[in-house]
Coordinates of C-alpha atoms and ligand atoms in Angstrom, one line a residue:
M66 CA -0.2 -0.2 -0.1
L67 CA 2.8 2.1 0.8
A68 CA 4.4 1.3 -2.9
A69 CA 1.3 2.5 -4.5
A70 CA 1.7 5.7 -2.4
G71 CA 4.6 6.5 -5.2
S72 CA 7.6 5.2 -3.7
V73 CA 9.0 2.3 -2.4
P74 CA 9.4 2.1 1.6
T75 CA 11.9 1.2 3.7
D76 CA 11.7 -1.6 6.4
A77 CA 11.5 1.3 9.1
E78 CA 8.9 3.2 7.4
I79 CA 7.1 -0.1 6.9
F80 CA 7.6 -0.8 10.6
M81 CA 6.4 2.7 11.5
K82 CA 3.3 2.8 9.6
A83 CA 2.1 -0.5 10.9
V84 CA 2.8 0.3 14.4
G85 CA 1.0 3.4 14.2
D86 CA -2.2 1.8 12.4
L87 CA -1.9 -0.9 15.2
L88 CA -2.4 1.9 17.9
T89 CA -5.0 3.4 15.8
K90 CA -6.9 0.4 15.8
R91 CA -6.3 -0.7 19.6
D92 CA -6.2 2.1 21.4
P93 CA -8.8 2.0 23.7
L94 CA -9.5 5.9 23.9
R95 CA -10.0 5.8 19.7
K96 CA -11.8 2.4 20.0
A97 CA -14.1 4.3 22.9
E98 CA -14.5 7.4 20.5
R99 CA -15.2 5.0 17.3
A100 CA -17.7 3.5 19.4
A101 CA -19.2 6.5 20.6
A102 CA -19.5 8.0 17.1
R103 CA -21.3 4.8 15.7
Q104 CA -23.8 5.4 18.6
R105 CA -24.4 8.7 17.8
Q106 CA -24.9 7.4 14.2
N107 CA -27.1 4.6 15.1
T108 CA -29.6 6.5 17.2
A109 CA -29.8 9.0 14.8
G110 CA -32.0 9.0 11.6
R111 CA -33.9 6.1 10.1
Y112 CA -32.2 3.7 12.4
I113 CA -34.3 1.4 14.6
P114 CA -32.9 -0.1 17.7
A115 CA -32.2 -3.9 17.5
A116 CA -34.4 -4.3 20.9
V117 CA -37.2 -2.4 19.6
R118 CA -37.0 -4.4 16.1
H119 CA -37.2 -7.3 17.8
Q120 CA -40.0 -6.6 20.6
V121 CA -42.0 -6.0 17.6
W122 CA -41.6 -8.7 15.4
L123 CA -42.3 -11.0 18.4
R124 CA -45.6 -8.9 19.5
D125 CA -46.7 -9.0 15.9
Q126 CA -45.4 -12.9 15.3
G127 CA -43.8 -11.9 12.1
Q128 CA -46.6 -11.5 10.1
C129 CA -48.5 -8.1 8.4
T130 CA -51.0 -6.4 10.9
H131 CA -53.3 -4.8 8.4
M132 CA -56.8 -5.8 9.1
H133 CA -59.1 -6.5 6.1
P134 CA -62.8 -4.8 6.4
D135 CA -63.9 -8.1 7.1
G136 CA -62.1 -8.4 10.1
S137 CA -59.3 -10.7 9.1
R138 CA -55.7 -10.3 9.2
C139 CA -53.5 -10.4 6.5
Q140 CA -51.8 -13.8 6.3
E141 CA -48.5 -12.8 4.9
K142 CA -45.2 -13.6 6.5
M143 CA -42.8 -12.8 3.5
M144 CA -41.7 -9.4 2.4
I145 CA -42.5 -7.9 6.1
E146 CA -41.7 -4.3 6.9
L147 CA -41.4 -2.4 10.3
D148 CA -44.5 0.5 9.3
H149 CA -44.4 3.5 11.5
I150 CA -48.0 4.5 12.4
D151 CA -47.0 8.1 13.2
L152 CA -45.2 8.8 10.0
Y153 CA -41.2 8.8 10.6
C154 CA -41.1 11.9 7.7
R155 CA -43.9 13.6 10.3
G156 CA -41.9 12.9 13.5
G157 CA -43.0 9.3 14.4
E158 CA -40.5 8.1 16.6
H159 CA -38.9 4.8 16.8
S160 CA -40.7 3.2 19.5
A161 CA -42.4 -0.2 19.9
S162 CA -45.7 1.5 20.3
N163 CA -45.2 3.5 16.8
L164 CA -44.4 0.4 15.2
Q165 CA -46.4 -2.3 13.5
L166 CA -45.1 -4.8 11.0
K167 CA -46.8 -4.2 7.4
C168 CA -46.3 -6.8 4.3
R169 CA -44.6 -4.3 1.7
L170 CA -48.0 -3.9 -0.2
H171 CA -49.5 -2.8 3.0
N172 CA -47.0 -0.8 4.0
N173 CA -46.8 1.1 0.9
F174 CA -50.2 1.7 0.2
A175 CA -50.7 2.6 3.7
A176 CA -48.0 5.5 3.5
A177 CA -49.1 6.6 -0.1
G178 CA -52.6 6.9 1.2
A179 CA -51.5 9.1 4.1
L180 CA -49.1 11.0 1.9
G181 CA -51.8 12.0 -0.3
N182 CA -51.6 9.9 -3.8
E183 CA -54.5 9.2 -5.3
W184 CA -53.5 6.3 -7.2
Y185 CA -52.4 4.5 -4.5
R186 CA -55.4 5.4 -2.3
Q187 CA -57.3 3.7 -5.2
R188 CA -54.9 0.7 -5.1
L189 CA -55.4 0.5 -1.3
E190 CA -59.4 0.0 -1.7
F191 CA -58.8 -2.8 -4.5
V192 CA -56.5 -4.3 -2.1
N193 CA -59.4 -4.3 0.8
Ligands
ZN256 ZN1 -50.2 -7.3 4.4

């Protein structure tokens, strides 16, 4: 890698680079800083914490929660997604009480319906 940078490194340069990289990787303070940065990244934005995801999957038993007008529940267990009841784009939080499992079809239709897409709204009526 050092040679690829343009010059052939000496053994001492290779050794110093290797020690520097090792210290960067193993230094407890630097490791803690990287972990804190990952944590900040994971709690921001669209990331839903694993504990919350697992709670919702267990509660909903891995099945779409959409209810048809006849009172029956959608039987889909494939292409399951986490759906925000209060939409994430409108400030809905990543909590188990605000999340439910939906199949891709019902998730897309519900979101598009909530966001005002007339075509999806018509499709939602068709699927029901
Ligand atoms: Zn469904």
